[in-house]
């Protein structure tokens, strides 16, 4: 589900507004009752608080909002199951000067003179 924010068309939607049901990015959402409860978008939060009664977007039907929330939760569960396990890469950190360690490759010897003088690259 690749939804976009209603106000910022180039931002990905994070969640749905609990009042109007439209998708919004993190900048447009207000979590009035904590992260566990559905958020308000900024215009709906202003309308719910009584600051601006005509600020809210026209609401979608509650049935459609519930359907969209269920779709979003289902997609999140599917994404959680498909998490890819990253395997660590083994790197040989041995020091060439140490006895028993592999010698430096030939191409490296050309650029590192044994006299210790600085070489301009």
PDB file of N, CA, C and O in Angstrom, residues 34-67:
ATOM      1  N   UNK A  34      -2.047   9.705  22.549  1.00  0.00           N
ATOM      2  CA  UNK A  34      -0.932   8.764  22.595  1.00  0.00           C
ATOM      3  C   UNK A  34      -0.810   7.981  21.300  1.00  0.00           C
ATOM      4  O   UNK A  34      -1.677   8.033  20.427  1.00  0.00           O
ATOM      5  N   UNK A  35       0.276   7.226  21.166  1.00  0.00           N
ATOM      6  CA  UNK A  35       0.566   6.477  19.941  1.00  0.00           C
ATOM      7  C   UNK A  35      -0.348   5.273  19.744  1.00  0.00           C
ATOM      8  O   UNK A  35      -0.463   4.750  18.650  1.00  0.00           O
ATOM      9  N   UNK A  36      -0.983   4.781  20.800  1.00  0.00           N
ATOM     10  CA  UNK A  36      -1.843   3.608  20.671  1.00  0.00           C
ATOM     11  C   UNK A  36      -3.198   3.948  20.059  1.00  0.00           C
ATOM     12  O   UNK A  36      -3.840   3.093  19.467  1.00  0.00           O
ATOM     13  N   UNK A  37      -3.653   5.187  20.200  1.00  0.00           N
ATOM     14  CA  UNK A  37      -4.941   5.614  19.656  1.00  0.00           C
ATOM     15  C   UNK A  37      -4.744   6.233  18.274  1.00  0.00           C
ATOM     16  O   UNK A  37      -3.695   6.793  17.990  1.00  0.00           O
ATOM     17  N   UNK A  38      -5.751   6.140  17.404  1.00  0.00           N
ATOM     18  CA  UNK A  38      -5.624   6.745  16.075  1.00  0.00           C
ATOM     19  C   UNK A  38      -5.430   8.256  16.166  1.00  0.00           C
ATOM     20  O   UNK A  38      -6.019   8.911  17.029  1.00  0.00           O
ATOM     21  N   UNK A  39      -4.618   8.828  15.276  1.00  0.00           N
ATOM     22  CA  UNK A  39      -4.338  10.267  15.336  1.00  0.00           C
ATOM     23  C   UNK A  39      -5.379  11.098  14.600  1.00  0.00           C
ATOM     24  O   UNK A  39      -6.210  10.584  13.851  1.00  0.00           O
ATOM     25  N   UNK A  40      -5.319  12.393  14.829  1.00  0.00           N
ATOM     26  CA  UNK A  40      -6.087  13.379  14.077  1.00  0.00           C
ATOM     27  C   UNK A  40      -5.142  14.040  13.081  1.00  0.00           C
ATOM     28  O   UNK A  40      -3.952  14.199  13.353  1.00  0.00           O
ATOM     29  N   UNK A  41      -5.682  14.474  11.951  1.00  0.00           N
ATOM     30  CA  UNK A  41      -4.907  15.371  11.097  1.00  0.00           C
ATOM     31  C   UNK A  41      -5.015  16.765  11.724  1.00  0.00           C
ATOM     32  O   UNK A  41      -5.864  16.997  12.585  1.00  0.00           O
ATOM     33  N   UNK A  42      -4.176  17.696  11.319  1.00  0.00           N
ATOM     34  CA  UNK A  42      -4.156  19.027  11.937  1.00  0.00           C
ATOM     35  C   UNK A  42      -5.512  19.740  11.800  1.00  0.00           C
ATOM     36  O   UNK A  42      -6.035  20.258  12.788  1.00  0.00           O
ATOM     37  N   UNK A  43      -6.131  19.762  10.611  1.00  0.00           N
ATOM     38  CA  UNK A  43      -7.433  20.432  10.523  1.00  0.00           C
ATOM     39  C   UNK A  43      -8.510  19.786  11.394  1.00  0.00           C
ATOM     40  O   UNK A  43      -9.297  20.486  12.035  1.00  0.00           O
ATOM     41  N   UNK A  44      -8.539  18.462  11.452  1.00  0.00           N
ATOM     42  CA  UNK A  44      -9.542  17.781  12.286  1.00  0.00           C
ATOM     43  C   UNK A  44      -9.248  17.988  13.770  1.00  0.00           C
ATOM     44  O   UNK A  44     -10.172  18.062  14.585  1.00  0.00           O
ATOM     45  N   UNK A  45      -7.977  18.089  14.141  1.00  0.00           N
ATOM     46  CA  UNK A  45      -7.631  18.359  15.537  1.00  0.00           C
ATOM     47  C   UNK A  45      -8.084  19.756  15.932  1.00  0.00           C
ATOM     48  O   UNK A  45      -8.583  19.962  17.045  1.00  0.00           O
ATOM     49  N   UNK A  46      -7.923  20.723  15.024  1.00  0.00           N
ATOM     50  CA  UNK A  46      -8.403  22.082  15.305  1.00  0.00           C
ATOM     51  C   UNK A  46      -9.921  22.105  15.452  1.00  0.00           C
ATOM     52  O   UNK A  46     -10.462  22.781  16.324  1.00  0.00           O
ATOM     53  N   UNK A  47     -10.610  21.359  14.606  1.00  0.00           N
ATOM     54  CA  UNK A  47     -12.069  21.313  14.683  1.00  0.00           C
ATOM     55  C   UNK A  47     -12.519  20.586  15.945  1.00  0.00           C
ATOM     56  O   UNK A  47     -13.482  21.001  16.600  1.00  0.00           O
ATOM     57  N   UNK A  48     -11.834  19.501  16.318  1.00  0.00           N
ATOM     58  CA  UNK A  48     -12.218  18.739  17.513  1.00  0.00           C
ATOM     59  C   UNK A  48     -11.970  19.530  18.785  1.00  0.00           C
ATOM     60  O   UNK A  48     -12.709  19.390  19.769  1.00  0.00           O
ATOM     61  N   UNK A  49     -10.945  20.381  18.786  1.00  0.00           N
ATOM     62  CA  UNK A  49     -10.654  21.173  19.986  1.00  0.00           C
ATOM     63  C   UNK A  49     -11.543  22.404  20.088  1.00  0.00           C
ATOM     64  O   UNK A  49     -11.587  23.040  21.137  1.00  0.00           O
ATOM     65  N   UNK A  50     -12.235  22.745  19.010  1.00  0.00           N
ATOM     66  CA  UNK A  50     -13.129  23.889  19.040  1.00  0.00           C
ATOM     67  C   UNK A  50     -12.484  25.185  18.601  1.00  0.00           C
ATOM     68  O   UNK A  50     -13.106  26.243  18.678  1.00  0.00           O
ATOM     69  N   UNK A  51     -11.256  25.139  18.144  1.00  0.00           N
ATOM     70  CA  UNK A  51     -10.563  26.349  17.719  1.00  0.00           C
ATOM     71  C   UNK A  51     -11.163  26.857  16.413  1.00  0.00           C
ATOM     72  O   UNK A  51     -11.475  28.036  16.286  1.00  0.00           O
ATOM     73  N   UNK A  52     -11.305  25.955  15.438  1.00  0.00           N
ATOM     74  CA  UNK A  52     -11.903  26.316  14.147  1.00  0.00           C
ATOM     75  C   UNK A  52     -12.902  25.228  13.778  1.00  0.00           C
ATOM     76  O   UNK A  52     -12.524  24.114  13.454  1.00  0.00           O
ATOM     77  N   UNK A  53     -14.145  25.540  13.814  1.00  0.00           N
ATOM     78  CA  UNK A  53     -15.172  24.529  13.568  1.00  0.00           C
ATOM     79  C   UNK A  53     -15.259  24.107  12.111  1.00  0.00           C
ATOM     80  O   UNK A  53     -15.703  23.003  11.798  1.00  0.00           O
ATOM     81  N   UNK A  54     -14.852  24.951  11.182  1.00  0.00           N
ATOM     82  CA  UNK A  54     -14.945  24.616   9.762  1.00  0.00           C
ATOM     83  C   UNK A  54     -13.604  24.190   9.164  1.00  0.00           C
ATOM     84  O   UNK A  54     -13.451  24.197   7.950  1.00  0.00           O
ATOM     85  N   UNK A  55     -12.644  23.815   9.979  1.00  0.00           N
ATOM     86  CA  UNK A  55     -11.305  23.493   9.488  1.00  0.00           C
ATOM     87  C   UNK A  55     -11.192  22.069   8.962  1.00  0.00           C
ATOM     88  O   UNK A  55     -10.335  21.785   8.142  1.00  0.00           O
ATOM     89  N   UNK A  56     -12.027  21.172   9.413  1.00  0.00           N
ATOM     90  CA  UNK A  56     -11.873  19.749   9.100  1.00  0.00           C
ATOM     91  C   UNK A  56     -12.208  19.455   7.639  1.00  0.00           C
ATOM     92  O   UNK A  56     -12.990  20.149   7.006  1.00  0.00           O
ATOM     93  N   UNK A  57     -11.566  18.390   7.116  1.00  0.00           N
ATOM     94  CA  UNK A  57     -11.880  17.906   5.784  1.00  0.00           C
ATOM     95  C   UNK A  57     -13.230  17.203   5.822  1.00  0.00           C
ATOM     96  O   UNK A  57     -13.651  16.709   6.871  1.00  0.00           O
ATOM     97  N   UNK A  58     -13.921  17.096   4.687  1.00  0.00           N
ATOM     98  CA  UNK A  58     -15.184  16.355   4.687  1.00  0.00           C
ATOM     99  C   UNK A  58     -14.914  14.892   5.016  1.00  0.00           C
ATOM    100  O   UNK A  58     -14.050  14.264   4.393  1.00  0.00           O
ATOM    101  N   UNK A  59     -15.595  14.350   6.002  1.00  0.00           N
ATOM    102  CA  UNK A  59     -15.270  12.988   6.440  1.00  0.00           C
ATOM    103  C   UNK A  59     -15.735  11.921   5.457  1.00  0.00           C
ATOM    104  O   UNK A  59     -16.719  12.089   4.750  1.00  0.00           O
ATOM    105  N   UNK A  60     -14.988  10.829   5.438  1.00  0.00           N
ATOM    106  CA  UNK A  60     -15.376   9.644   4.690  1.00  0.00           C
ATOM    107  C   UNK A  60     -16.332   8.844   5.563  1.00  0.00           C
ATOM    108  O   UNK A  60     -16.348   9.000   6.786  1.00  0.00           O
ATOM    109  N   UNK A  61     -17.084   7.927   4.969  1.00  0.00           N
ATOM    110  CA  UNK A  61     -17.954   7.074   5.796  1.00  0.00           C
ATOM    111  C   UNK A  61     -17.133   6.210   6.755  1.00  0.00           C
ATOM    112  O   UNK A  61     -16.037   5.760   6.427  1.00  0.00           O
ATOM    113  N   UNK A  62     -17.666   5.986   7.956  1.00  0.00           N
ATOM    114  CA  UNK A  62     -16.951   5.212   8.982  1.00  0.00           C
ATOM    115  C   UNK A  62     -16.634   3.800   8.501  1.00  0.00           C
ATOM    116  O   UNK A  62     -15.592   3.238   8.837  1.00  0.00           O
ATOM    117  N   UNK A  63     -17.499   3.227   7.697  1.00  0.00           N
ATOM    118  CA  UNK A  63     -17.269   1.879   7.174  1.00  0.00           C
ATOM    119  C   UNK A  63     -16.018   1.850   6.294  1.00  0.00           C
ATOM    120  O   UNK A  63     -15.214   0.919   6.361  1.00  0.00           O
ATOM    121  N   UNK A  64     -15.834   2.875   5.472  1.00  0.00           N
ATOM    122  CA  UNK A  64     -14.663   2.945   4.607  1.00  0.00           C
ATOM    123  C   UNK A  64     -13.389   3.181   5.424  1.00  0.00           C
ATOM    124  O   UNK A  64     -12.334   2.610   5.126  1.00  0.00           O
ATOM    125  N   UNK A  65     -13.477   4.001   6.475  1.00  0.00           N
ATOM    126  CA  UNK A  65     -12.315   4.242   7.338  1.00  0.00           C
ATOM    127  C   UNK A  65     -11.876   2.944   7.997  1.00  0.00           C
ATOM    128  O   UNK A  65     -10.689   2.609   8.032  1.00  0.00           O
ATOM    129  N   UNK A  66     -12.826   2.164   8.522  1.00  0.00           N
ATOM    130  CA  UNK A  66     -12.493   0.884   9.156  1.00  0.00           C
ATOM    131  C   UNK A  66     -11.877  -0.084   8.149  1.00  0.00           C
ATOM    132  O   UNK A  66     -10.928  -0.805   8.465  1.00  0.00           O
ATOM    133  N   UNK A  67     -12.424  -0.103   6.928  1.00  0.00           N
ATOM    134  CA  UNK A  67     -11.878  -0.991   5.899  1.00  0.00           C
ATOM    135  C   UNK A  67     -10.440  -0.613   5.572  1.00  0.00           C
ATOM    136  O   UNK A  67      -9.561  -1.475   5.465  1.00  0.00           O
TER     137      UNK A  67
END
